[in-house]
Short mmCIF file of C-alpha atoms in Angstrom, two decimals:
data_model
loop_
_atom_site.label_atom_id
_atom_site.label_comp_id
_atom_site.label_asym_id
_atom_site.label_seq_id
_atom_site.Cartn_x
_atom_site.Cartn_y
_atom_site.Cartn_z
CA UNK A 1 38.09 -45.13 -31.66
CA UNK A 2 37.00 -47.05 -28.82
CA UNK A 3 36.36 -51.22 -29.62
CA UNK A 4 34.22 -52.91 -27.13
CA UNK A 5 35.02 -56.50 -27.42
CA UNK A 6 32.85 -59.64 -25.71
CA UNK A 7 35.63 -61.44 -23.93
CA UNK A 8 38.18 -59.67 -25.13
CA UNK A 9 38.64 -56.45 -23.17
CA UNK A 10 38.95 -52.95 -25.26
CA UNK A 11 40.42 -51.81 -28.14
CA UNK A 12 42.05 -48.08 -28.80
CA UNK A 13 42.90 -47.62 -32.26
CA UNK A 14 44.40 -44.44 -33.23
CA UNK A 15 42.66 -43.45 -36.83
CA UNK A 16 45.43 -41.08 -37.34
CA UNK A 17 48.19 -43.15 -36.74
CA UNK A 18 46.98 -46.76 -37.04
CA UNK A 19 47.99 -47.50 -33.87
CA UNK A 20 45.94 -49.85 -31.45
CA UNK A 21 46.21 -50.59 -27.76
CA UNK A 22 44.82 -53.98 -26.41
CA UNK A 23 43.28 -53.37 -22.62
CA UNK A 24 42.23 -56.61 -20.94
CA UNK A 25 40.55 -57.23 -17.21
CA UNK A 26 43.00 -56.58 -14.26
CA UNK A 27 45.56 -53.74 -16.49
CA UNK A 28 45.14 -50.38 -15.10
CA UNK A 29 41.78 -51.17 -13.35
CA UNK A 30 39.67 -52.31 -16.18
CA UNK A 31 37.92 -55.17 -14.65
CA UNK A 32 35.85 -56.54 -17.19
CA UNK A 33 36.40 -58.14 -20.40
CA UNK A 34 33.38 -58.49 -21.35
CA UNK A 35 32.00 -54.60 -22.55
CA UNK A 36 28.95 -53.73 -23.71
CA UNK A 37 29.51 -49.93 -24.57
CA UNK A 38 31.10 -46.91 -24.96
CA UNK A 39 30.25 -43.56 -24.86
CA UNK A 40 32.44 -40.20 -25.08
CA UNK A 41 30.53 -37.09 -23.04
CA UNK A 42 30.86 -33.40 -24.29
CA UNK A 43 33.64 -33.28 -21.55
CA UNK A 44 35.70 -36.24 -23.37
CA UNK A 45 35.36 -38.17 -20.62
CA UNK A 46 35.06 -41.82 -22.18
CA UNK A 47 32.55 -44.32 -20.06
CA UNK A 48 32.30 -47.97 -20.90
CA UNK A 49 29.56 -50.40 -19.70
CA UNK A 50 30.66 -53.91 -18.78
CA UNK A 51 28.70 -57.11 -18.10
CA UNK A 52 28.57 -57.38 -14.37
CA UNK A 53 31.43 -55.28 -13.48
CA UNK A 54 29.15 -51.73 -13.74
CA UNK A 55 30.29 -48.58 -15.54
CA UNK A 56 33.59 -47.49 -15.95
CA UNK A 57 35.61 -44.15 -16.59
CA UNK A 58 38.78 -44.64 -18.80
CA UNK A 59 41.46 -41.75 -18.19
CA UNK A 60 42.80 -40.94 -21.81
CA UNK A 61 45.64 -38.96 -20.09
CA UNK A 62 46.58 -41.32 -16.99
CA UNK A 63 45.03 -44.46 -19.01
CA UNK A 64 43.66 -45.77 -16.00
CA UNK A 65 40.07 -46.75 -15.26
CA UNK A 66 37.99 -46.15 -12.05
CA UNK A 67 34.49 -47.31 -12.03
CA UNK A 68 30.89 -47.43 -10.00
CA UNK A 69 29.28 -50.20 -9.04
CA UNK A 70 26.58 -51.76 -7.02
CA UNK A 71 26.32 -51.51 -3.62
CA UNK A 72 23.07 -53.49 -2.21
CA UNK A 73 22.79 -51.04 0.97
CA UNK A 74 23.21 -48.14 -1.04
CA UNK A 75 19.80 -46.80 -2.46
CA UNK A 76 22.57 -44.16 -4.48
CA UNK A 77 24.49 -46.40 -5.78
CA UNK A 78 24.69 -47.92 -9.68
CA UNK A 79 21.14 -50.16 -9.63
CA UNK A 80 22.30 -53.37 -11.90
CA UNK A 81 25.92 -54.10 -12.93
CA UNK A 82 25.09 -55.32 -16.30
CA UNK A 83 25.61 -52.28 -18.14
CA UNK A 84 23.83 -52.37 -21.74
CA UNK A 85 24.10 -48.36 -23.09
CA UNK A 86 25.06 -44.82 -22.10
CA UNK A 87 24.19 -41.51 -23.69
CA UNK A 88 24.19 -38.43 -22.38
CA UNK A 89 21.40 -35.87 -23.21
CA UNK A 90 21.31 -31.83 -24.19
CA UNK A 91 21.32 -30.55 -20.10
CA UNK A 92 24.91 -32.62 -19.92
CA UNK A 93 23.38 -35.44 -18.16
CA UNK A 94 24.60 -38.99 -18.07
CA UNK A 95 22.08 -41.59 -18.36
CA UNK A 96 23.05 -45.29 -17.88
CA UNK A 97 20.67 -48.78 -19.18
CA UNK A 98 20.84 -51.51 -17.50
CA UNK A 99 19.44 -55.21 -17.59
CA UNK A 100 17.38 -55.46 -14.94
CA UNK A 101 18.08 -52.51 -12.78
CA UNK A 102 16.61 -49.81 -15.14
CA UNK A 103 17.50 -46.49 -16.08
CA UNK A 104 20.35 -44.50 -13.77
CA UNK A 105 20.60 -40.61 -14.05
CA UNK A 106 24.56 -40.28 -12.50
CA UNK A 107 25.64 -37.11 -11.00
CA UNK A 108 29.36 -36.47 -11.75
CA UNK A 109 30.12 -34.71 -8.77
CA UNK A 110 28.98 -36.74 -6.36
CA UNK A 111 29.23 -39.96 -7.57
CA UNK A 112 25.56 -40.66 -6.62
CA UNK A 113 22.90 -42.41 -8.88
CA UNK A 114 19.13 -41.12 -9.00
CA UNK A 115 17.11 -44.45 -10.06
CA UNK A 116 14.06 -44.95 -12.72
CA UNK A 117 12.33 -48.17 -12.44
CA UNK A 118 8.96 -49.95 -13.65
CA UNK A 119 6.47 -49.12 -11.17
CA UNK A 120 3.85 -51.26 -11.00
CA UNK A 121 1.49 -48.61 -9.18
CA UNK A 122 1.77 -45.87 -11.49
CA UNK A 123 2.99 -47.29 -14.59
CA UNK A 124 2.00 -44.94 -16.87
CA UNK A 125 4.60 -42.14 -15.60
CA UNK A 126 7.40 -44.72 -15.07
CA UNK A 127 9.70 -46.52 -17.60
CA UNK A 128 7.83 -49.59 -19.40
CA UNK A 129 10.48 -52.56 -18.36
CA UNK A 130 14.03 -52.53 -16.23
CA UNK A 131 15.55 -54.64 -19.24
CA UNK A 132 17.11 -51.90 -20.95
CA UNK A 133 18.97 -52.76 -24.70
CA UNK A 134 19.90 -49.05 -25.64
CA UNK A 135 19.17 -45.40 -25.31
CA UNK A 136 19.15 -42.66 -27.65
CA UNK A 137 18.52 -38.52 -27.19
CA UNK A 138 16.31 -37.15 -29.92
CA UNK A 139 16.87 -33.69 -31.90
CA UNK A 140 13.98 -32.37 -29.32
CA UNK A 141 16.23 -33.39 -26.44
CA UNK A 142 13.53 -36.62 -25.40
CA UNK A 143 15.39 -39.77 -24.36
CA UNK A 144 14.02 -42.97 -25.65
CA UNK A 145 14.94 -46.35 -24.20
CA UNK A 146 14.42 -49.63 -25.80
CA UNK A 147 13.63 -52.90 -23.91
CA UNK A 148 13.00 -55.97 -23.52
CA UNK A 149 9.87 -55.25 -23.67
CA UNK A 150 8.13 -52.45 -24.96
CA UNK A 151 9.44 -48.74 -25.76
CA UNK A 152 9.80 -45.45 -23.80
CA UNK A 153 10.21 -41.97 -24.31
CA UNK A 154 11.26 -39.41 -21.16
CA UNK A 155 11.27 -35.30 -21.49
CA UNK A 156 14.66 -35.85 -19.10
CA UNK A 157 13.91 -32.10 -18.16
CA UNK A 158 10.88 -32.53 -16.42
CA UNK A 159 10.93 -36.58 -16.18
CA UNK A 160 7.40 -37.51 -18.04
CA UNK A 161 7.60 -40.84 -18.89
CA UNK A 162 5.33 -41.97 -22.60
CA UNK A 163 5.14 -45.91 -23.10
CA UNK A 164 4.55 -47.75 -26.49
CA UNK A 165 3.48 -51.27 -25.10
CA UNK A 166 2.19 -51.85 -28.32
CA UNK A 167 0.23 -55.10 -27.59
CA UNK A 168 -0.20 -58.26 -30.30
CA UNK A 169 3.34 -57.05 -31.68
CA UNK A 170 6.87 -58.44 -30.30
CA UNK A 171 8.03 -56.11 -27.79
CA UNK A 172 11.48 -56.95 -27.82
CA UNK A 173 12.86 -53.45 -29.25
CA UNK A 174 16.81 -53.52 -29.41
CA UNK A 175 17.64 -49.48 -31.03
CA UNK A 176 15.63 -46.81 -31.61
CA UNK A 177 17.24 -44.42 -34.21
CA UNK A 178 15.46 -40.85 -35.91
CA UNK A 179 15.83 -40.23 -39.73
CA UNK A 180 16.35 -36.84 -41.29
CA UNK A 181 12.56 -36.24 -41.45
CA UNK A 182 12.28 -36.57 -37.71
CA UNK A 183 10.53 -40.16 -38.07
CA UNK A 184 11.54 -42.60 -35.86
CA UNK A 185 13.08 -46.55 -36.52
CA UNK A 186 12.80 -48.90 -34.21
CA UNK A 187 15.39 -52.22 -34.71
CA UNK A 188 13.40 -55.19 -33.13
CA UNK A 189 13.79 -59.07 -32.73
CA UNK A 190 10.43 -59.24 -35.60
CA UNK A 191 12.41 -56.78 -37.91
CA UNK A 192 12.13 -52.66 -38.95
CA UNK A 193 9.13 -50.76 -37.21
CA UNK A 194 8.27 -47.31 -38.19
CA UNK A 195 6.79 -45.16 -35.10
CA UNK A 196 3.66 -43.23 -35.44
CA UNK A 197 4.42 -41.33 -32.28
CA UNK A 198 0.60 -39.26 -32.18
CA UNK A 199 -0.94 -43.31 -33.02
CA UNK A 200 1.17 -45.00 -31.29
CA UNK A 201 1.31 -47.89 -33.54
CA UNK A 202 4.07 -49.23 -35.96
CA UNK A 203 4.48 -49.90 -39.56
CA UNK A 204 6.57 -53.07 -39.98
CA UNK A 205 8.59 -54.28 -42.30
CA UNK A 206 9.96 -57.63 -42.43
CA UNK A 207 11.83 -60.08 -44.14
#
């Protein structure tokens, strides 16, 4: 089990054994304490998201860590540092949240990162805000991103973007989660919403 710690580096604990290793910033290449994620791929190749340092592989077998990140004069490269959720979806695709630099779509072999931003122009076929708090891959194979402000839901196949801006409520939308009846939960800063995807409205419920 992989702990991500705020300020603390990461945490391997061994269920089997009860054993934990302590990682911090500047041992074997990690080079953030500070990590926001952690995410295992159908490969077992474990990626962690820092704050500021970008995304990083961890090498169970070497345990070492290499990592992306941003390069200003590289349109390919890893858009935002601050990296707030991974998950990879049913074609074997790695997707990567940022805050502020969007979604990333990172292709293993090359290293290279294709970019999905708000777009302004068209902003009904792009993502709904570049603050991204967490991503999720539905049992129809959509991925759905929560941000700072407002929801989205991409068909990663063919990249269709659907938006829930959801006016008059608080956009803020920090997990989006789907129950065993296929509804989806939405964890915001104004409490529980319930997702009428055909509406596209919410049912809250609140403290």
């Amino acid at each position: 089990i992989y702990v991500c710690t705020d300020g603390d580096g990461l945490i391997i604990w061994n269920a089997r054994t009860g054993d934990t290793e302590h990682i911090t910033a500047g041992t074997r290449g990690l080079k953030s304490n500070s990590i926001r994620c952690a995410y295992k791929d159908h490969e077992n190749r474990v990626w962690l998201g820092t704050y500021l340092k970008g995304l990083q592989e961890y090498c169970p077998d070497t345990k070492t860590f290499s990592g992306f990140e941003n390069n200003p004069d590289d349109p390919e490269s890893l858009s935002n540092n601050d990296v707030t959720s991974i998950v990879e979806d049913r074609l074997g695709n790695l997707w990567i949240g940022t805050n502020g630099g969007g979604l990333n779509l990172l292709n293993k072999q090359t290293g290279t990162f294709r970019r999905f931003k708000k777009n302004d122009s068209n902003p009904q076929k792009s993502i709904i805000n570049n603050h991204i708090t967490h991503l999720f891959v539905d049992s129809h194979g959509y991925l759905w991103i929560t941000t700072f402000w407002g929801l989205s839901r991409m068909d990663p196949a063919r990249g269709d973007v659907k938006n829930f801006s959801l006016m008059g409520y608080n956009n803020t939308y920090n997990c989006v989660m789907e129950d065993s009846k296929q509804r989806f939960w939405a964890g915001t800063t104004m409490g529980l919403k319930l997702l009428d995807i055909n509406g596209g409205t919410f049912q809250v419920f609140s403290t």
